[in-house]
Tab-separated table of C-alpha atoms and ligand atoms in Angstrom:
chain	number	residue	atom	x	y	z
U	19	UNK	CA	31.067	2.201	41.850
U	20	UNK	CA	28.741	-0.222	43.462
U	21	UNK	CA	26.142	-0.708	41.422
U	22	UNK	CA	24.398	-4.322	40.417
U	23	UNK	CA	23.406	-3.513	36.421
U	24	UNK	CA	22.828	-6.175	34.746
U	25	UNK	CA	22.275	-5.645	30.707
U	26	UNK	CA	19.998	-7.817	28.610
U	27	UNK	CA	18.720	-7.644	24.902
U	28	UNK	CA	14.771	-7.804	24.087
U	29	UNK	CA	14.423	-10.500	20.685
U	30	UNK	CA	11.866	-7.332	19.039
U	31	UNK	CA	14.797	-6.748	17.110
U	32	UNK	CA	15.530	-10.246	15.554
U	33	UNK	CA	11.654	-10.763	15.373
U	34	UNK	CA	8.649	-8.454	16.366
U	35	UNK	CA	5.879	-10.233	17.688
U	36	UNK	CA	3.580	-7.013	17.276
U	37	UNK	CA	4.299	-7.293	13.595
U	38	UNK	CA	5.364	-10.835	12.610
U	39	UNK	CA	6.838	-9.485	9.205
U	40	UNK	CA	9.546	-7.829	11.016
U	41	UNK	CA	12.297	-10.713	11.082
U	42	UNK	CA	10.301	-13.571	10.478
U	43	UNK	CA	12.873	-15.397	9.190
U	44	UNK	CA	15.062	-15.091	12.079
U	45	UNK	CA	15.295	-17.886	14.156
U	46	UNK	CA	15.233	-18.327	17.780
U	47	UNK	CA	18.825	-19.846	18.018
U	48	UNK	CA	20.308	-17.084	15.811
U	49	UNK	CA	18.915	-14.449	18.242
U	50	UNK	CA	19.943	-15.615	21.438
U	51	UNK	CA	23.390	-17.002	19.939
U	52	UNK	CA	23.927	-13.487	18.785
U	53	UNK	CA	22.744	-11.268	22.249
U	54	UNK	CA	24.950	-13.874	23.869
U	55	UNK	CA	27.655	-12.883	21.099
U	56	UNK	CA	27.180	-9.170	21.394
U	57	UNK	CA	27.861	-9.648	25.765
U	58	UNK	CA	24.354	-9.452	27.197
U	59	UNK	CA	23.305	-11.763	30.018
U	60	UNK	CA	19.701	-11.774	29.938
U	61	UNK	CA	16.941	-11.336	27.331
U	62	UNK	CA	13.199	-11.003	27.539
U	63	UNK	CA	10.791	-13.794	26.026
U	64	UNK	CA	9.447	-13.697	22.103
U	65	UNK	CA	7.064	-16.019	20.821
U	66	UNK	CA	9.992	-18.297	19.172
U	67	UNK	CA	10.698	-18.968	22.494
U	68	UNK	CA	10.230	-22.252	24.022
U	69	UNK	CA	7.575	-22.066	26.993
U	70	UNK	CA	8.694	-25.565	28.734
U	71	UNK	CA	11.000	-23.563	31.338
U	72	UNK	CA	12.934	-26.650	31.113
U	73	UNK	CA	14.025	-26.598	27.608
U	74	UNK	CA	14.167	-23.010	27.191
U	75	UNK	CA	16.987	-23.650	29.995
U	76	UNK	CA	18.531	-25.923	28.178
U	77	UNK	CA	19.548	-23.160	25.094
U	78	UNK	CA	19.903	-20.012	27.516
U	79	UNK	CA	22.511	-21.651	30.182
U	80	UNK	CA	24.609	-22.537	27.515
U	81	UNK	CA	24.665	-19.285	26.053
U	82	UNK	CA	24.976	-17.426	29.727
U	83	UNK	CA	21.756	-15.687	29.144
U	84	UNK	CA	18.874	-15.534	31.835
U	85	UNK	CA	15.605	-14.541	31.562
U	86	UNK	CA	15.277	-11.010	32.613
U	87	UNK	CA	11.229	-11.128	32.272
U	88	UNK	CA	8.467	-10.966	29.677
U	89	UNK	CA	5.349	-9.005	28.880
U	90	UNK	CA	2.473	-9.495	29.989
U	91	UNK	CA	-1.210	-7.551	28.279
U	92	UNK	CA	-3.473	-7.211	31.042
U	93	UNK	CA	-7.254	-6.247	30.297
U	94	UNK	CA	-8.015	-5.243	33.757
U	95	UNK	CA	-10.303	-2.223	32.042
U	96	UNK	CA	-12.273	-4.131	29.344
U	97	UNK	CA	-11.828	-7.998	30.941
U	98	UNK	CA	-13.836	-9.703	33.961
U	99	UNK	CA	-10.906	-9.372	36.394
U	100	UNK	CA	-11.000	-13.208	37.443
U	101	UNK	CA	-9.454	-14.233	33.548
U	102	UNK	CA	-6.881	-11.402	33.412
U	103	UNK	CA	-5.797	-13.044	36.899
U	104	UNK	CA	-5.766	-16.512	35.715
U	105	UNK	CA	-3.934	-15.189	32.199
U	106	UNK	CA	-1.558	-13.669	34.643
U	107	UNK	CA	-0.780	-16.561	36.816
U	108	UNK	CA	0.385	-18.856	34.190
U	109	UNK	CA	2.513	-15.707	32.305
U	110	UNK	CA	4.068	-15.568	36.520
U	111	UNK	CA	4.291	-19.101	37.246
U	112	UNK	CA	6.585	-18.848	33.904
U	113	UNK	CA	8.791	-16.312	34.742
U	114	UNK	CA	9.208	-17.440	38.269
U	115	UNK	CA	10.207	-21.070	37.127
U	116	UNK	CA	13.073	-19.340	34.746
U	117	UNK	CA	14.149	-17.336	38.020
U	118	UNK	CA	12.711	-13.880	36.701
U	119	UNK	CA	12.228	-11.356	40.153
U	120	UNK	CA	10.008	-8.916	37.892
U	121	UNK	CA	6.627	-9.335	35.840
U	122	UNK	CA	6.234	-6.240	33.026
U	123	UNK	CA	2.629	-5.755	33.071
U	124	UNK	CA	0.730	-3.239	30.358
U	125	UNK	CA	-3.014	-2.338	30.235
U	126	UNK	CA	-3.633	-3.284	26.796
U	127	UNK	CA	-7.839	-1.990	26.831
U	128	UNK	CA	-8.752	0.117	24.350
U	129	UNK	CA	-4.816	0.273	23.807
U	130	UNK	CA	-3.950	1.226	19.561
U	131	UNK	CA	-0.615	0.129	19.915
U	132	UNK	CA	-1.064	-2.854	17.803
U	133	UNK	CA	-3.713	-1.651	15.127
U	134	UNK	CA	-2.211	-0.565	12.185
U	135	UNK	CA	-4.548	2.195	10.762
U	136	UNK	CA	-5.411	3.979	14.180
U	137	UNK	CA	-3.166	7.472	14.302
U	138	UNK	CA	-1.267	7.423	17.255
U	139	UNK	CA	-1.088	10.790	18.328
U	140	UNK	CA	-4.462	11.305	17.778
U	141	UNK	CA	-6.568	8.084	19.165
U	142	UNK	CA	-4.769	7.043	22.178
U	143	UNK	CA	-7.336	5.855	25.052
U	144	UNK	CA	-7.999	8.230	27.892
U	145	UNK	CA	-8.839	6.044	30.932
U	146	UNK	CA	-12.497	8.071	32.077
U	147	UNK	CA	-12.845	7.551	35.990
U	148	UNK	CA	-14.560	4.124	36.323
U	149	UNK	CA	-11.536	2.744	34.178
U	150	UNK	CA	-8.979	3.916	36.705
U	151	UNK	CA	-10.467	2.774	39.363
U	152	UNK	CA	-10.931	-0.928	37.722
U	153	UNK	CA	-7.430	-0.330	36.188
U	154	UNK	CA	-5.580	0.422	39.645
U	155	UNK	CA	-7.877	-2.392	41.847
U	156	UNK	CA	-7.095	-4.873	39.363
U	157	UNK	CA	-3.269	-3.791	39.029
U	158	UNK	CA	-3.076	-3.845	42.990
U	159	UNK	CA	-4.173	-7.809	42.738
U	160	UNK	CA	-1.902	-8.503	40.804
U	161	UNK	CA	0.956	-7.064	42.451
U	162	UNK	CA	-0.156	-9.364	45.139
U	163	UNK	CA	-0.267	-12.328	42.817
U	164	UNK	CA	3.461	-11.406	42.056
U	165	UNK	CA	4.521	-11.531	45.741
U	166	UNK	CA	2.758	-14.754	46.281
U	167	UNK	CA	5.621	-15.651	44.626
U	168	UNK	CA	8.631	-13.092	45.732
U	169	UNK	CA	7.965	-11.216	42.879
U	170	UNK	CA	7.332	-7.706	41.686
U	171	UNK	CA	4.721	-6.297	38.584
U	172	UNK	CA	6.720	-3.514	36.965
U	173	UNK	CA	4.186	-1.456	35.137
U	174	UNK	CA	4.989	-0.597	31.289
U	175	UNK	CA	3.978	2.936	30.193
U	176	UNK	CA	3.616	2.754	26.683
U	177	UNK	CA	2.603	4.953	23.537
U	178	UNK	CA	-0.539	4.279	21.845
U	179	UNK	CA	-2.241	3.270	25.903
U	180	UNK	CA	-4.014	4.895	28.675
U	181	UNK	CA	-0.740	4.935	30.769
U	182	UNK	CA	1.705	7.125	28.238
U	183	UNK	CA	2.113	10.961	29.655
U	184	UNK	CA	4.032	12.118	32.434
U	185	UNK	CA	0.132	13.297	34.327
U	186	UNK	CA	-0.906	9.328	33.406
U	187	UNK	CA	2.478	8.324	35.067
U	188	UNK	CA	2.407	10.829	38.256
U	189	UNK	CA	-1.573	9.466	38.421
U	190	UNK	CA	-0.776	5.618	38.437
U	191	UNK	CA	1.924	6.272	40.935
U	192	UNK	CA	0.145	8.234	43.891
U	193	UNK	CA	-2.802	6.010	42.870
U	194	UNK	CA	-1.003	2.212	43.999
U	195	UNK	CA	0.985	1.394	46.903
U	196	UNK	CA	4.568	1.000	46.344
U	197	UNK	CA	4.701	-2.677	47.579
U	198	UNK	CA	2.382	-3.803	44.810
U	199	UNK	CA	2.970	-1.471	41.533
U	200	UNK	CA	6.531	-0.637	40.913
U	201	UNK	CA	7.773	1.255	37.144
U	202	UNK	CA	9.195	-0.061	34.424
U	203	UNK	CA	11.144	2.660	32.924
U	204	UNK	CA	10.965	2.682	29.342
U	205	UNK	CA	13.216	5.641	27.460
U	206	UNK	CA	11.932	5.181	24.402
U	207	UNK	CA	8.419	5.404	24.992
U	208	UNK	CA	8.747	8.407	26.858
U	209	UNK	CA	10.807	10.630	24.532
U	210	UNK	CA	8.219	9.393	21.832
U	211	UNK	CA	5.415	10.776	23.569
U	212	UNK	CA	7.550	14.330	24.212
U	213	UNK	CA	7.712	13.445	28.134
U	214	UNK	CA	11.091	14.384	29.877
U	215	UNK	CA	12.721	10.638	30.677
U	216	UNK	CA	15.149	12.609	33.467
U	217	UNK	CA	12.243	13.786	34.741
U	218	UNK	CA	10.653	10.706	35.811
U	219	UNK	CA	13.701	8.858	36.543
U	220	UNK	CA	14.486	11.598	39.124
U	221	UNK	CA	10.950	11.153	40.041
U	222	UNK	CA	9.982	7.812	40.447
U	223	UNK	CA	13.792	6.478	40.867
U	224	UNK	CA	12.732	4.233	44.244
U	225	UNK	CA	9.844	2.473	42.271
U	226	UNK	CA	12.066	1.816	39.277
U	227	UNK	CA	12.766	-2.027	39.384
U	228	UNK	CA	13.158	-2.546	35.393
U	229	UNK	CA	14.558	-0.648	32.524
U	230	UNK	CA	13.979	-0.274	28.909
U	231	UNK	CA	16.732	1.589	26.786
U	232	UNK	CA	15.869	2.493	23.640
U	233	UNK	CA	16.310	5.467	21.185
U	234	UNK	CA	14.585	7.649	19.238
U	235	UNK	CA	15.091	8.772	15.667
U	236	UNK	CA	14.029	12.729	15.866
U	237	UNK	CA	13.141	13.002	11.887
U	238	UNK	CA	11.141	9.671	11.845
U	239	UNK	CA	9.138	10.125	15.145
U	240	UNK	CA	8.065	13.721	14.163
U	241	UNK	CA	7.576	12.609	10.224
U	242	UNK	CA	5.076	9.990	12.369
U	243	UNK	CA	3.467	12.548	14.138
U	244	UNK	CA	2.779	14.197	10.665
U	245	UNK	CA	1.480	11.910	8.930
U	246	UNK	CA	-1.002	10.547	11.048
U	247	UNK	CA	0.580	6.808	11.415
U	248	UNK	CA	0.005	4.296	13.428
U	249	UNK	CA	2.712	2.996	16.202
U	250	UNK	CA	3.252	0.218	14.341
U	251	UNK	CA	4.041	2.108	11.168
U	252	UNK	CA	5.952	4.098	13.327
U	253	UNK	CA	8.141	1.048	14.158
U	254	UNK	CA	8.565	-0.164	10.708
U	255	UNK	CA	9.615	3.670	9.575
U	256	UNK	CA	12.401	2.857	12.008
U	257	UNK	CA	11.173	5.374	14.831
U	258	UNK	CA	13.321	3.869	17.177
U	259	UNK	CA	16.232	2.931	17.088
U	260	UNK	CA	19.271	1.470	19.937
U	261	UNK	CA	20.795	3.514	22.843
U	262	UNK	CA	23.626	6.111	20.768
U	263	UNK	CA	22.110	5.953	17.238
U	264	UNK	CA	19.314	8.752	18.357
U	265	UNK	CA	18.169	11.880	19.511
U	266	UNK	CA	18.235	10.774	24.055
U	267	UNK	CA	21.465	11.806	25.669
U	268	UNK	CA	21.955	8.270	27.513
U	269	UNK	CA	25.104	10.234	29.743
U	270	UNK	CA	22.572	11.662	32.285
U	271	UNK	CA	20.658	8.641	32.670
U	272	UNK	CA	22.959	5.986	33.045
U	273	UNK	CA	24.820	8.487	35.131
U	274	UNK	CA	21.611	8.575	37.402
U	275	UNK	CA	21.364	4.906	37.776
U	276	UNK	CA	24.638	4.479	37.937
U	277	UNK	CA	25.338	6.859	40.930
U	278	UNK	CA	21.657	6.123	42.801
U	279	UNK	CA	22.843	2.056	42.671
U	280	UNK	CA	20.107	1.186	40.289
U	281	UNK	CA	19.599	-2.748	40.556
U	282	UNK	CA	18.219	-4.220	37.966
U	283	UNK	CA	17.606	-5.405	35.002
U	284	UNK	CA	18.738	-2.501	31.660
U	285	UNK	CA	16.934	-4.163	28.720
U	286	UNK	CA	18.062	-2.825	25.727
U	287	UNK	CA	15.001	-3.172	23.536
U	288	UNK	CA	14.987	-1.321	19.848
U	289	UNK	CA	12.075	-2.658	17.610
U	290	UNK	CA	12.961	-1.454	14.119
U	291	UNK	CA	13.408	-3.611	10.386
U	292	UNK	CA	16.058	-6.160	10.863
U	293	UNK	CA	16.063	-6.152	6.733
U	294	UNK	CA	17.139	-2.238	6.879
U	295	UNK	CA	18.863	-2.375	10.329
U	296	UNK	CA	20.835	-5.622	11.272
U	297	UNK	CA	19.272	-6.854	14.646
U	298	UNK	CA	23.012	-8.251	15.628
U	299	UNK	CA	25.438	-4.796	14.556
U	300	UNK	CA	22.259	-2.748	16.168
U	301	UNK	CA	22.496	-4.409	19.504
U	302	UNK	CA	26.552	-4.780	19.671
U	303	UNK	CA	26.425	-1.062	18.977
U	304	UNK	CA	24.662	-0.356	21.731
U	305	UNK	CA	26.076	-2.673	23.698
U	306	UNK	CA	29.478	-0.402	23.371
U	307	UNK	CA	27.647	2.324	23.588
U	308	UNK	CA	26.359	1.317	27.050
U	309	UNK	CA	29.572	-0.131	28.241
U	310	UNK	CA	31.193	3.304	27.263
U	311	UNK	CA	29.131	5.412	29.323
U	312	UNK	CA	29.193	2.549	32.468
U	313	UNK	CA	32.934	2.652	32.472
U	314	UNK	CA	32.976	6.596	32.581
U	315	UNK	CA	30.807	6.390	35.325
U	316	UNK	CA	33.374	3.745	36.886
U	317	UNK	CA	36.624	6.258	36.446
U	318	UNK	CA	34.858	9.335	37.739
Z	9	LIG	O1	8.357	-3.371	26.060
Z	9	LIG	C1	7.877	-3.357	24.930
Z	9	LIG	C2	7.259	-4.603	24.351
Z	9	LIG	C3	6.780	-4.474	22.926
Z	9	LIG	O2	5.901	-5.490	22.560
Z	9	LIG	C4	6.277	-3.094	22.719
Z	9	LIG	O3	5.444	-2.831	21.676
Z	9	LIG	C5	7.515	-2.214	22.772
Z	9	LIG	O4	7.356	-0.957	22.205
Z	9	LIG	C6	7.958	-2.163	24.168
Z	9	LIG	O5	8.412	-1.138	24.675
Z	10	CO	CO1	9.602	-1.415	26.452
């Protein structure tokens, strides 16, 4: 089968930079050492990582790891536009300098994901008109920003924002023009929030340009939903975990990329304790768990 996959490893496992706690004795050496160990050959950027493009060269090339891309928060709904631009041309000048095609951008007004006492199923934002419109304007600029540079913005839904449910999804989509906004699909995020991830890969499969896998634990994300936590606690309850330790069927999706040529970037990206779950057996297991279901997909 003829498809260009290419799987990568996000550090949030080794070290969470949404909750420093998480792994903050892991080192930066020790996590790309062991996602180059475990077979990926990219990774996304955590704040251990060098910013000089040249150095942070230096350790990836040796390890046969390139940069896949790297978050970026944009405040296009509570910032004046001109410094979310200038934020955003430094995060692209970045990436394109470590020879990343894609920029994964997230609206981070009003967003809860990082506050630790805010419920999540309860307090997410709701963008009210005037926010969308400043939200998709400013998006659309800096799509073009990104192809200044031959690059794409792939836009990260996420719990805990105003960009979470499938109608927030289907409304940022027929709101921005394909050239400028493409989707970041995120699996883990989506089964969180109760959405059907088939649904909008089916959907949205042409402006798909990046991919998140990770899993869900069933008992923890509905224990969260309960008890009134907060993302983050959510993450630190272990809420989600890597691709074949949860409650998503991965067979149907990877079959779906798989068959449709996906190319791209899979990140596999499970933030959970690296004290409770070891960040290096976590991401070889998926790692298998991912080849497994590629190679069926090969033999069929
Ligand atoms: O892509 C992501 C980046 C993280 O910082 C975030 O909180 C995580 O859940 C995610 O999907
Ligand atoms: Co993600």
């Amino acid at each position: 089968m003829d498809n260009q996959i290419k799987l990568g490893c996000a550090p949030i496992a080794w070290t969470n930079d949404d909750m420093p706690e998480l792994g903050e004795t892991n080192s930066f050496e020790q996590c790309i050492s062991e996602m180059a160990l475990a077979g990926y050959k990219g990774t996304e950027i955590g704040n251990k990582y060098p910013r000089d493009p040249e150095v942070l060269k230096s350790y990836l090339e040796i390890r046969g790891l390139e940069v896949a891309s790297a978050w970026f928060s944009a405040f296009l709904t509570t910032q004046p536009l001109e410094e979310v631009k200038k934020a955003f041309i430094e995060h692209r000048d970045f990436l394109h300098a470590m020879g990343a095609e894609v920029i994964v951008v997230s609206e981070q007004g009003n967003s809860i994901q990082g506050q630790k006492t805010v419920p999540l199923f309860e307090q997410k934002p709701v963008f009210n008109e005037k926010e969308w419109k400043r939200f998709i304007d400013g998006l659309e600029e800096l799509g073009d920003l990104a192809a200044e540079k031959g690059m794409s913005i792939v836009y990260h839904h996420h719990m805990g924002t105003g960009v979470q449910t499938t109608e927030e999804i289907d409304r940022l989509m027929v709101s921005t023009d394909p050239a400028k906004v493409s989707l970041l699909f995120d699996t883990g995020h989506l089964v969180f929030s109760g959405e059907d991830p088939l649904e909008i890969l089916e959907r949205y499969f042409d402006r798909i340009k990046h991919v998140h896998f990770k899993d869900v634990r069933r008992d923890i994300a509905a224990e969260v939903q309960r008890e009134q936590d907060s993302f983050l606690t959510g993450v630190k309850k272990g809420a989600f975990t890597v691709p074949g330790d949860g409650m998503i069927d991965f067979a149907p999706i990877m079959n779906y990329l798989a068959r449709h040529q996906y190319t791209g970037w899979i990140v596999v990206e499970a933030e959970q304790d690296p004290d409770v779950c070891n960040a290096f057996e976590y991401a070889l297991k998926a790692k298998k768990h991912i080849d497994a279901l590629l190679h069926k997909e090969e033999v069929r």
